[in-house]
Amino acid sequence: MSHLIIQDLHKSFGDLRALQGVDMVVEKGEFFVLLGPSAAGKTTTLRMVCGIERADQGRVVFDGEDVTGAEVRGRDMAMVFQTFALYPHMTIFDNLAYPLRQSGMAKADVVQRVNEVAEMLRLGHTLARKPGTASGGEQQRVAIGRALVRRPSLLLLDEPLTNLDAKLRFDTRAEFKRLHRELGMTIVYATPDELEALSMGQRIALLRGGRIVQTGTPDELYTKPQDTYVAGMVGSPKVNLIPAIRRGADDAPLVEMPFGAVQNGPWADALKPFPVGSELIFGFRPHDVAPATDTGGDDGDGGGTMRIAAKVHLIEPLGDVVILDLTAGETQLKMVLPEEQAIRYSVGDDVPVNLRVENSFLFARETGTAIC
Amino acid sequence: MNKPVTNVASASADLSRTPAASNNVTDNTITPAGGKSMRDFWQWMFSPERRGAMLVAPALIMLFLMNIFPLMWSFGLSFFHYKASSIRPPRFAGFYYYEKVLTDPVVWERLQTTAQIVALSVLLQMVIGFAMALMFEKKFPFRRELLMLVLTPMMLSFVAVGVFFKLFYEPTFGILSQGYAYFFGEPLTLLATKWGAIWAIVIADAWMWSPFVMLLVLAGLVSVPDYLYEAAAVDRASWWRRFKTVTFPYVRGLLLLALLFRTIETFKIFDVVYIITAGGPGTSTETIAVYVYKVAFQFFKTSQSSALSYILLFVVIVLTNLYLYFVNRRNEEI
């Protein structure tokens, strides 16, 4: 059963059109990620789901019930704010107990519930303190604890890791996955970080300028980006996007790039209707480029790989993997290699590389939308 | 360099002069004689290192003559037998007047009257001030204009407010009495009974000072971050609980300050009372400040009124220190 349905949500703040028709469906128990740069509308969407903000247009359906105009209090959901929004005058215990006390729960039960959550989030030692004296990580866990303590069926998380340092982020990512598995609640998680999205999300909605560009599993976004924006947002290092022109016969299209031409990609059939001379963008992941061995590969005519004569331009070691910036003529492209392979190359070396055409993407240059 | 021409002003000036500054004077002494010594004097007076002190000096002198000296003088007088209306020189009396004031049942009665007025007026100010602050916290059309209007009573002089209300309360043509007569057929002589007169004063004082409480509370209200209200809403807090747990902690400190400040001020209430009732009917609205005035300037018991004033000053100092303590504590909180 769909737990949360958002239909055609619009919201403007003065001249700023924050949301321009957001549609999404979140299934029960799903870890759903809203991914997008700042000002894409992630926070606004969350705020409208929990009712802090009123929609100009559109509907929010929660648990099969239209809650678009309903009071915040009537919704069985909790939210973790980016700023944490802890009550500064109360102890951490009282912060955690706050949502429970409202419901008229017996004192002993409140204490027990808070202690459970505090233990789960390793906050036991901080309970008597005020939030101002807690560390960033502790404050963030208090914010999460306050949301979890009521056991809501839907949890909204608004960039909860943004205010944490890198190490803590890494740990907390795993923590969220564990919590989600253990508690089985539906989670909608907003983040500008694709790594967070790909590592935690079961499905991801990619937002841009108040619209959802593409919704899908991390794998779908990675392997079938609907446009150049999605391709660029998802995957690290960034996708290679090379300007190209459609050549060849009407029924045997060829994609011509500065360093060679390619055909028979997964996009070949979809490309047929495009007139010769159409401007395209050819995309491929740095992971799909590998140094050419003498046995494999030909010049792109049918074998599934394309050979490119490239030169090492820059080497970026990232520990176990290394990003090699290559130049092929005037064109720059990136390749990722395991550290032990990359060690053979140095700047200025000629590297013939093979590109796996079956995993490549093709986009129309003008609109950026995928051809497939 | 020329040697400085010796005259009284420049010679005395040179005592404190740096070499660079004395060059300046030296150049100046070359100008033709005549207003020379006068000009030197001005230059000495307003030289940069002295200018600030010279500019505040008149104010300080006035303050000393009009405030500090009489304050100390009256403190001295409180230990002497002395009447300002009599030509007889003061005779030492020790703590005689302090004892007399503290054992005087009339003083305690006046303090009681004052306490009644303070309690009612400050309570009213707090309630109305708080309510107005809650109102002005929200945005509505003409909020700014209305806010300015509401703040005006605070800026009026006590005497003006006193006269306004005296005219409002006037039994034959006052607006209050007229309005009362319109509904009930007979004029209202509010100031004829003890409690009528006390309420008359309380209303005037509360009218004047509720905006002050409002300003302080409003400052507290607008300092509450919006995200806390949002968090409380998501945590399903009711309106009352949100107010109690989110809003009030931000206002509490300021409310306490308003309470203390208004208590101190109302404790000293004189002008409004003196103009509206002059302590009447009888002595039923005679506050301690009015009583001090009467003792000092109607009965001319100068020593006794001085002693009483110092006892009151002591009370005010205690309250003020309490106030400052809370101000500091609030600063530490924030």
Coordinates of N, CA and C in Angstrom, one line a residue, chain A residues 47 52 72-73 75-76 78-79 81 85-90 98-99 101-102 146 150, chain B residues 227-239 241-242 245-246 249-250 252 333:
Chain A
R47 N 8.4 19.9 4.3 CA 7.6 20.7 5.2 C 6.1 20.7 4.8
I52 N 3.8 21.8 8.0 CA 4.2 23.1 8.5 C 3.9 24.2 7.4
V72 N -1.0 20.1 11.5 CA 0.3 19.3 11.7 C 0.1 18.2 12.7
R73 N -0.7 18.5 13.7 CA -0.8 17.6 14.9 C -1.5 16.3 14.5
R75 N -1.1 14.3 12.1 CA -0.4 13.4 11.2 C 0.6 12.6 12.0
D76 N 0.5 11.3 11.7 CA 1.4 10.4 12.4 C 2.8 10.3 11.8
A78 N 7.0 12.2 12.0 CA 7.9 13.0 12.8 C 8.9 13.5 11.8
M79 N 9.6 14.6 12.2 CA 10.6 15.2 11.3 C 11.8 15.6 12.0
F81 N 14.9 18.1 11.8 CA 15.2 19.3 11.1 C 16.7 19.4 10.8
A85 N 16.7 21.9 15.7 CA 15.6 22.5 16.4 C 15.3 21.9 17.8
L86 N 16.4 21.7 18.6 CA 16.2 21.2 19.9 C 15.7 22.3 20.8
Y87 N 15.0 21.9 21.9 CA 14.5 23.0 22.8 C 15.6 23.3 23.7
P88 N 16.2 24.6 23.6 CA 17.4 24.9 24.3 C 17.2 25.0 25.8
H89 N 16.0 25.2 26.3 CA 15.8 25.4 27.8 C 15.6 24.1 28.5
M90 N 15.5 23.0 27.7 CA 15.2 21.7 28.4 C 16.4 20.8 28.3
Y98 N 9.5 15.1 25.1 CA 8.6 16.1 24.7 C 7.4 15.6 23.9
P99 N 7.6 14.8 22.8 CA 6.5 14.3 22.1 C 5.6 13.4 22.8
R101 N 5.0 13.4 26.2 CA 4.2 14.0 27.3 C 2.9 14.6 26.8
Q102 N 2.9 15.0 25.5 CA 1.7 15.6 25.0 C 0.6 14.5 24.9
R146 N 14.2 12.3 19.3 CA 13.0 13.0 19.5 C 11.9 12.6 18.5
R150 N 8.3 8.7 19.5 CA 6.8 8.5 19.4 C 6.5 7.3 18.5
Chain B
Y227 N 11.9 27.9 14.0 CA 12.0 26.4 13.9 C 11.6 25.7 15.2
L228 N 11.6 26.4 16.3 CA 11.2 25.7 17.5 C 9.7 25.5 17.5
Y229 N 9.0 26.5 17.0 CA 7.5 26.4 16.9 C 7.2 25.2 16.0
E230 N 8.0 25.2 14.9 CA 7.7 24.1 13.9 C 8.0 22.8 14.5
A231 N 9.1 22.7 15.2 CA 9.4 21.4 15.9 C 8.3 21.0 16.9
A232 N 7.8 22.0 17.6 CA 6.8 21.7 18.6 C 5.5 21.3 17.9
A233 N 5.2 21.9 16.8 CA 4.0 21.5 16.0 C 4.1 20.1 15.5
V234 N 5.3 19.7 15.0 CA 5.5 18.3 14.6 C 5.5 17.4 15.7
D235 N 6.0 17.8 16.9 CA 5.9 17.0 18.1 C 4.5 17.0 18.7
R236 N 3.6 17.6 18.0 CA 2.1 17.6 18.4 C 1.8 18.3 19.7
A237 N 2.6 19.4 20.0 CA 2.3 20.1 21.2 C 1.1 20.9 21.0
S238 N 0.2 21.0 22.0 CA -1.0 21.9 21.9 C -0.5 23.3 22.0
W239 N -1.5 24.2 21.7 CA -1.2 25.6 21.8 C -0.6 26.0 23.1
R241 N 0.7 24.2 25.5 CA 2.0 23.6 25.8 C 3.1 24.2 25.0
R242 N 2.8 24.6 23.8 CA 3.8 25.3 23.0 C 4.2 26.6 23.7
T245 N 6.2 25.8 27.0 CA 7.5 25.2 26.9 C 8.5 25.9 25.9
V246 N 7.9 26.5 24.9 CA 8.8 27.2 23.9 C 8.8 28.7 24.0
P249 N 9.8 30.3 28.1 CA 11.2 30.4 28.5 C 12.0 31.6 27.9
Y250 N 11.6 32.0 26.7 CA 12.3 33.1 26.1 C 11.8 34.5 26.7
R252 N 10.4 34.7 30.0 CA 10.4 34.7 31.4 C 11.4 35.7 32.0
E333 N 22.6 33.8 30.4 CA 21.8 32.8 29.7 C 21.9 32.8 28.2

